[in-house]
XYZ file of C-alpha atoms in Angstrom:
307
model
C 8.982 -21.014 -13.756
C 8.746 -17.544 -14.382
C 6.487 -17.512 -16.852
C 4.209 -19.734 -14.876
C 4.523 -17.467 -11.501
C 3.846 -14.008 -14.062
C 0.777 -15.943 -15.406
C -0.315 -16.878 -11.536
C -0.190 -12.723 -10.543
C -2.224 -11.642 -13.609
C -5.003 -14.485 -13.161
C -5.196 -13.508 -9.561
C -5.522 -9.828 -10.592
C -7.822 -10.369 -12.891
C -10.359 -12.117 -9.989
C -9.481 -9.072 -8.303
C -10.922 -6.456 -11.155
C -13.673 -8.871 -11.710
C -14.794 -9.056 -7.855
C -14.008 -4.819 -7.594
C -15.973 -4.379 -11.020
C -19.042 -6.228 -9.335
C -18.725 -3.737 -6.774
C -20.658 -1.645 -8.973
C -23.683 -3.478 -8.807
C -23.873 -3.798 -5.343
C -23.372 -0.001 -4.955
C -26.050 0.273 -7.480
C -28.351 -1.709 -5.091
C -27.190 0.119 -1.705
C -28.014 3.687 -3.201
C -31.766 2.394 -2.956
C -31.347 1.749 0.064
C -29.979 3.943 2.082
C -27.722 7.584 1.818
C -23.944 7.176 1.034
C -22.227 8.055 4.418
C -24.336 5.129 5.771
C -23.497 2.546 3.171
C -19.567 3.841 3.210
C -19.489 3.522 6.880
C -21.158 0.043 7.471
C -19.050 -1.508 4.642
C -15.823 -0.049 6.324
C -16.866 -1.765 9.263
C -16.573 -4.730 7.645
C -13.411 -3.973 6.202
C -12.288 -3.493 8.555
C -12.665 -6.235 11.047
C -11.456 -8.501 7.774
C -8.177 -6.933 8.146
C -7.726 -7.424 11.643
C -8.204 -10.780 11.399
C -5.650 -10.812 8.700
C -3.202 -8.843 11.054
C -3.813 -11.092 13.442
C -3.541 -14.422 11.676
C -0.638 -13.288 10.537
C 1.100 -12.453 14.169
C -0.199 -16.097 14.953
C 2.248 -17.150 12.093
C 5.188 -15.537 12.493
C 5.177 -16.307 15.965
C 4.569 -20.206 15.321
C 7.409 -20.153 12.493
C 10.035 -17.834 14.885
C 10.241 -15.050 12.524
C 10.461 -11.635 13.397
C 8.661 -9.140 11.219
C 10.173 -8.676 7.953
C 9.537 -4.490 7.807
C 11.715 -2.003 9.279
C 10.126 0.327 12.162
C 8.691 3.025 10.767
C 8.221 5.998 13.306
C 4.432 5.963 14.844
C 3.791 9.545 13.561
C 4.576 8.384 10.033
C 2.208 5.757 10.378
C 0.008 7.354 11.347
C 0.191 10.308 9.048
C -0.199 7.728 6.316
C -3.387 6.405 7.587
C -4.670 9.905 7.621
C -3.909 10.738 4.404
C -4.442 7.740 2.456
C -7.771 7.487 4.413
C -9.154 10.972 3.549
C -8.494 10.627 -0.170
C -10.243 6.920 0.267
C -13.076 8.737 2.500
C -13.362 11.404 -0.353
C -13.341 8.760 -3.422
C -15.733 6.650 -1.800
C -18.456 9.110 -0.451
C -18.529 10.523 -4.078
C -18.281 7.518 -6.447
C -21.612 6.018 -4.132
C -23.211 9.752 -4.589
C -22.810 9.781 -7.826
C -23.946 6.080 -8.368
C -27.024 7.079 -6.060
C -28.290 10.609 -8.341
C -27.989 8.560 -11.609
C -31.504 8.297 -13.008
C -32.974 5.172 -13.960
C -32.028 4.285 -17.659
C -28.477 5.791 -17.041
C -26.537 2.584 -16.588
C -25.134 3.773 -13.401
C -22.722 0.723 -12.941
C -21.178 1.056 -16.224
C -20.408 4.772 -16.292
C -19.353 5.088 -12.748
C -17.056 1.779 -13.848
C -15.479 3.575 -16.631
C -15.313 6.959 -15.343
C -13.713 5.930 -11.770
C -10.874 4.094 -14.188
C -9.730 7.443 -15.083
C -7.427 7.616 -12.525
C -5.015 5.366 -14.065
C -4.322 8.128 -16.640
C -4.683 10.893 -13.740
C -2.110 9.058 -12.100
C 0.085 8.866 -15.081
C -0.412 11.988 -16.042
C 0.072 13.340 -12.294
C 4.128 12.899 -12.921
C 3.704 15.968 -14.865
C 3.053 18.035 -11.938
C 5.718 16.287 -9.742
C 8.738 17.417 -12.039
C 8.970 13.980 -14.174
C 9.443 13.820 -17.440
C 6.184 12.374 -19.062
C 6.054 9.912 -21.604
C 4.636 11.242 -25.028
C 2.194 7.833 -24.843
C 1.110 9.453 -21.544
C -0.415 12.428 -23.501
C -2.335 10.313 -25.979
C -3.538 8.544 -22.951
C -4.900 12.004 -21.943
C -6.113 13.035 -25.273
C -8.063 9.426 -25.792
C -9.156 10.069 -22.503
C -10.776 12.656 -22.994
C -12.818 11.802 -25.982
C -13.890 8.893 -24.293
C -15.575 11.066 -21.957
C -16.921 13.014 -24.309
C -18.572 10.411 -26.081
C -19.541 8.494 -22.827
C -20.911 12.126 -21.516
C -21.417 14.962 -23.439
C -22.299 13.006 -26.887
C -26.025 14.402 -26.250
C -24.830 17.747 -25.887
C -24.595 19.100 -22.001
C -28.381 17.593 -21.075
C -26.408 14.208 -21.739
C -24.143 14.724 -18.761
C -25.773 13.983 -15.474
C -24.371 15.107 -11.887
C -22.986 11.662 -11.214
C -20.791 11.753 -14.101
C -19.145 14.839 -11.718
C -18.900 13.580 -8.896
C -17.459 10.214 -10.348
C -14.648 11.953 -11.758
C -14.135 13.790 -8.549
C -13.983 10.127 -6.710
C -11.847 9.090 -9.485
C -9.577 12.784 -8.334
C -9.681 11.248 -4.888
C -8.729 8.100 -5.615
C -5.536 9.627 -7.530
C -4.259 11.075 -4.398
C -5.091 8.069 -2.414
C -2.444 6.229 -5.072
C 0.430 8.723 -4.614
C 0.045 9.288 -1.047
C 0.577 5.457 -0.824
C 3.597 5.544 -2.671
C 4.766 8.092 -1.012
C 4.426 6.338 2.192
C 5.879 2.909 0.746
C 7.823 2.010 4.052
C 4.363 1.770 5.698
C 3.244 -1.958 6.386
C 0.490 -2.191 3.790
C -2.175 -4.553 6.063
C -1.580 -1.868 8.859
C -2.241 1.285 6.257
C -5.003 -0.357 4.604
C -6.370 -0.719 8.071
C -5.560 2.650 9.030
C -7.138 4.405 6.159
C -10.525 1.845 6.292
C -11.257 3.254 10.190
C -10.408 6.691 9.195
C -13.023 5.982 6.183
C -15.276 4.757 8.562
C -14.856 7.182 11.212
C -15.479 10.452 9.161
C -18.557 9.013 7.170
C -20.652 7.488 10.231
C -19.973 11.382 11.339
C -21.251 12.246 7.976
C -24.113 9.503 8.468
C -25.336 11.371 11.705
C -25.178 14.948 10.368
C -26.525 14.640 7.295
C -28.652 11.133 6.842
C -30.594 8.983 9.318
C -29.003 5.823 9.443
C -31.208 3.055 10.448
C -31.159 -0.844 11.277
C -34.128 -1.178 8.860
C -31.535 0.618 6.635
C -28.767 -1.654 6.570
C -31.044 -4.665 6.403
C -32.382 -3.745 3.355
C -28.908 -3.126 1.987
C -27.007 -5.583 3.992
C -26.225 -8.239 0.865
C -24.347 -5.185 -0.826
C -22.837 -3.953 2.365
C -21.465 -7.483 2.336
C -20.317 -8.003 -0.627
C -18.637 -4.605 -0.676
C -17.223 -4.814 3.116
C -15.865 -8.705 2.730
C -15.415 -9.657 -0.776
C -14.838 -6.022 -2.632
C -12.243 -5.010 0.167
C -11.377 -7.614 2.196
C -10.744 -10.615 -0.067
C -10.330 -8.160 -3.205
C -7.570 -6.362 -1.375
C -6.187 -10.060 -0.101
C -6.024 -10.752 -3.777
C -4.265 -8.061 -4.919
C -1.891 -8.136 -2.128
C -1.430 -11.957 -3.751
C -0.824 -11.430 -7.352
C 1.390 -8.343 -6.776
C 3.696 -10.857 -5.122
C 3.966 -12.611 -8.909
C 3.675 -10.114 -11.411
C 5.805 -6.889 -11.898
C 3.493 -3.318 -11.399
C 3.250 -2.530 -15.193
C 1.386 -5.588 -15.925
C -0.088 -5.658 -12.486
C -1.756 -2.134 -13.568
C -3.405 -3.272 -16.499
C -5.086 -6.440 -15.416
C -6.488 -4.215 -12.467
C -7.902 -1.974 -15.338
C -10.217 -4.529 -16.556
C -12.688 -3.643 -13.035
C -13.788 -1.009 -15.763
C -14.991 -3.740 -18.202
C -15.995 -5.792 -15.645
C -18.399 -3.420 -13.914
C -19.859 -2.396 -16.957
C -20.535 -6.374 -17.880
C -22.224 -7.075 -14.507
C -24.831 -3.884 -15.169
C -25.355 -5.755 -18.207
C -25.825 -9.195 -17.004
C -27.319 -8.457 -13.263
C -29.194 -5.047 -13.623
C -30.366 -4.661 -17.379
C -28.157 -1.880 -17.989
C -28.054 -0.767 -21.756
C -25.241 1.510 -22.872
C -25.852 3.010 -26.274
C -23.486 2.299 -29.345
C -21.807 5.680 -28.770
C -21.398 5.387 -25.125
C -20.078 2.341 -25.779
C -17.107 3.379 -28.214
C -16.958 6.089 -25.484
C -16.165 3.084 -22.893
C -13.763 1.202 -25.352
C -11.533 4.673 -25.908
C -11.486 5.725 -22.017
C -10.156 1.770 -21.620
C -7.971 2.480 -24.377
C -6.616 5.152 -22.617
C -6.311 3.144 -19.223
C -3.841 0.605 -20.630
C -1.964 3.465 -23.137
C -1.003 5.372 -19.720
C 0.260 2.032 -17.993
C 2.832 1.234 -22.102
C 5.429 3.338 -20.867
C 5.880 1.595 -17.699
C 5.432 -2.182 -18.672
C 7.959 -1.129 -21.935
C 10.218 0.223 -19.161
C 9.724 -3.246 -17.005
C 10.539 -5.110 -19.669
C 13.590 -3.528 -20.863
């Protein structure tokens, strides 16, 4: 039985990197469309309104079945700190990973590099323990060290004319996104609908301030972009998060980690199959070793499950 249940969490995890690596694509798509704050902000909105519903299907329920909520009270401030936090390092990581998908020239398989790239945050996280006073792992500095010549070969192979601006500001997302994972553990007692809301309309807030200083958002805008802005506001957050939410409930957060880390492979597949994208055979071993690297970081942890 729990076998079966284990099995259940990674197969739901795995729709979830598969519907987050198709992400990519859409991303791909909005960057023709319109500037980044724009398309951060309108998918947020989505996102947004998702939850809510969630939030409040799920006061419907409780109050139908006579249960009180299962999570202890958590101060407002602390809440609300949380939101903050986790929603400036998700405003960050956002803004920058669309940026950088939007200056990739044509030919540069922007889906598949930003996929890869934006993975490397599993390692950052890993390696992140460092700084924090933990012991580290010795696998965790392979991780780094396979990391890193993955990068090279996915970046710098061509010498520094092969590295392109949205490689940066990937990896900066990817920086972002890093912080957005420890501030979340740090707030763990936080109820996670409520800080995934929280952090969404902070998101949202501080790029449709962006949008107005520094773009020209426009209805003709978001029409031309709206089957991406859908795709990324419903599906990519609000079912993809639903789904993770789900097969966390099954699986422990070792394994958990690396079926998540397929998005990477995932992304780079739907470039392939949806937007021609051709990565060249040494960008390509420079893919397989920064996914290499992705599931080395996450050995120590699912040996330590185990045992």
């Amino acid at each position: 039985m729990k076998n079966s249940k284990n099995m259940k969490g990674i197969l739901l995890l795995l729709l979830t990197a598969l519907v987050w690596g198709m992400a990519f694509v859409a991303q791909s798509k909005a960057a023709d469309a319109m500037g980044h704050f724009t398309y951060v902000a309108a998918r947020n909105v989505l996102a947004i309104l998702f939850l809510m519903v969630l939030l409040g299907l799920r006061a419907v329920f409780r109050r139908r079945g006579g249960e009180a909520s299962p999570e202890k009270k958590v101060p407002l401030k602390r809440v609300l700190t949380a939101g903050f936090l986790v929603g400036l390092c998700l405003f960050g990581g956002s803004n920058l990973q669309q940026a950088g998908i939007g200056s990739y020239p044509d030919g540069a398989a922007a889906a598949g590099r930003a996929g890869f790239l934006t993975a490397t945050y599993v390692v950052m996280v890993a390696a992140a323990a460092f700084f924090t006073g933990k012991k580290l792992h010795p696998l965790i500095f392979a991780a780094v060290a396979v990391c890193i010549g993955g990068m090279y070969l996915l970046c710098l192979s061509g010498g520094i004319s092969g590295i392109y601006i949205g490689d940066g500001l990937v990896l900066l997302s990817a920086l972002c996104f890093t912080g957005q994972i420890m501030f979340i553990d740090r707030f763990s007692d936080v109820d996670g609908l409520v800080l995934s809301c929280l952090e969404f309309i902070v998101t949202f807030i501080l790029s449709f301030i962006g949008a107005l200083l520094f773009e020209a958002p426009s209805l003709s805008q978001i029409r031309a972009g709206l089957l991406p802005i859908l795709y990324a506001g419903l599906v990519s957050s609000g079912i993809g998060y639903t789904l993770q939410i789900l097969g966390q409930k099954y699986t422990d957060p070792a394994s958990a980690s690396i079926a998540m880390s397929m998005e990477s492979v995932f992304a780079a597949l739907a470039g392939w199959l949806l937007l021609h994208e051709r990565l060249s055979p040494v960008e390509l071993l420079g893919c397989f070793l920064v996914f290499s690297a992705v599931i080395l970081a996450q050995v120590p942890d699912f040996l330590g499950k185990k045992a």
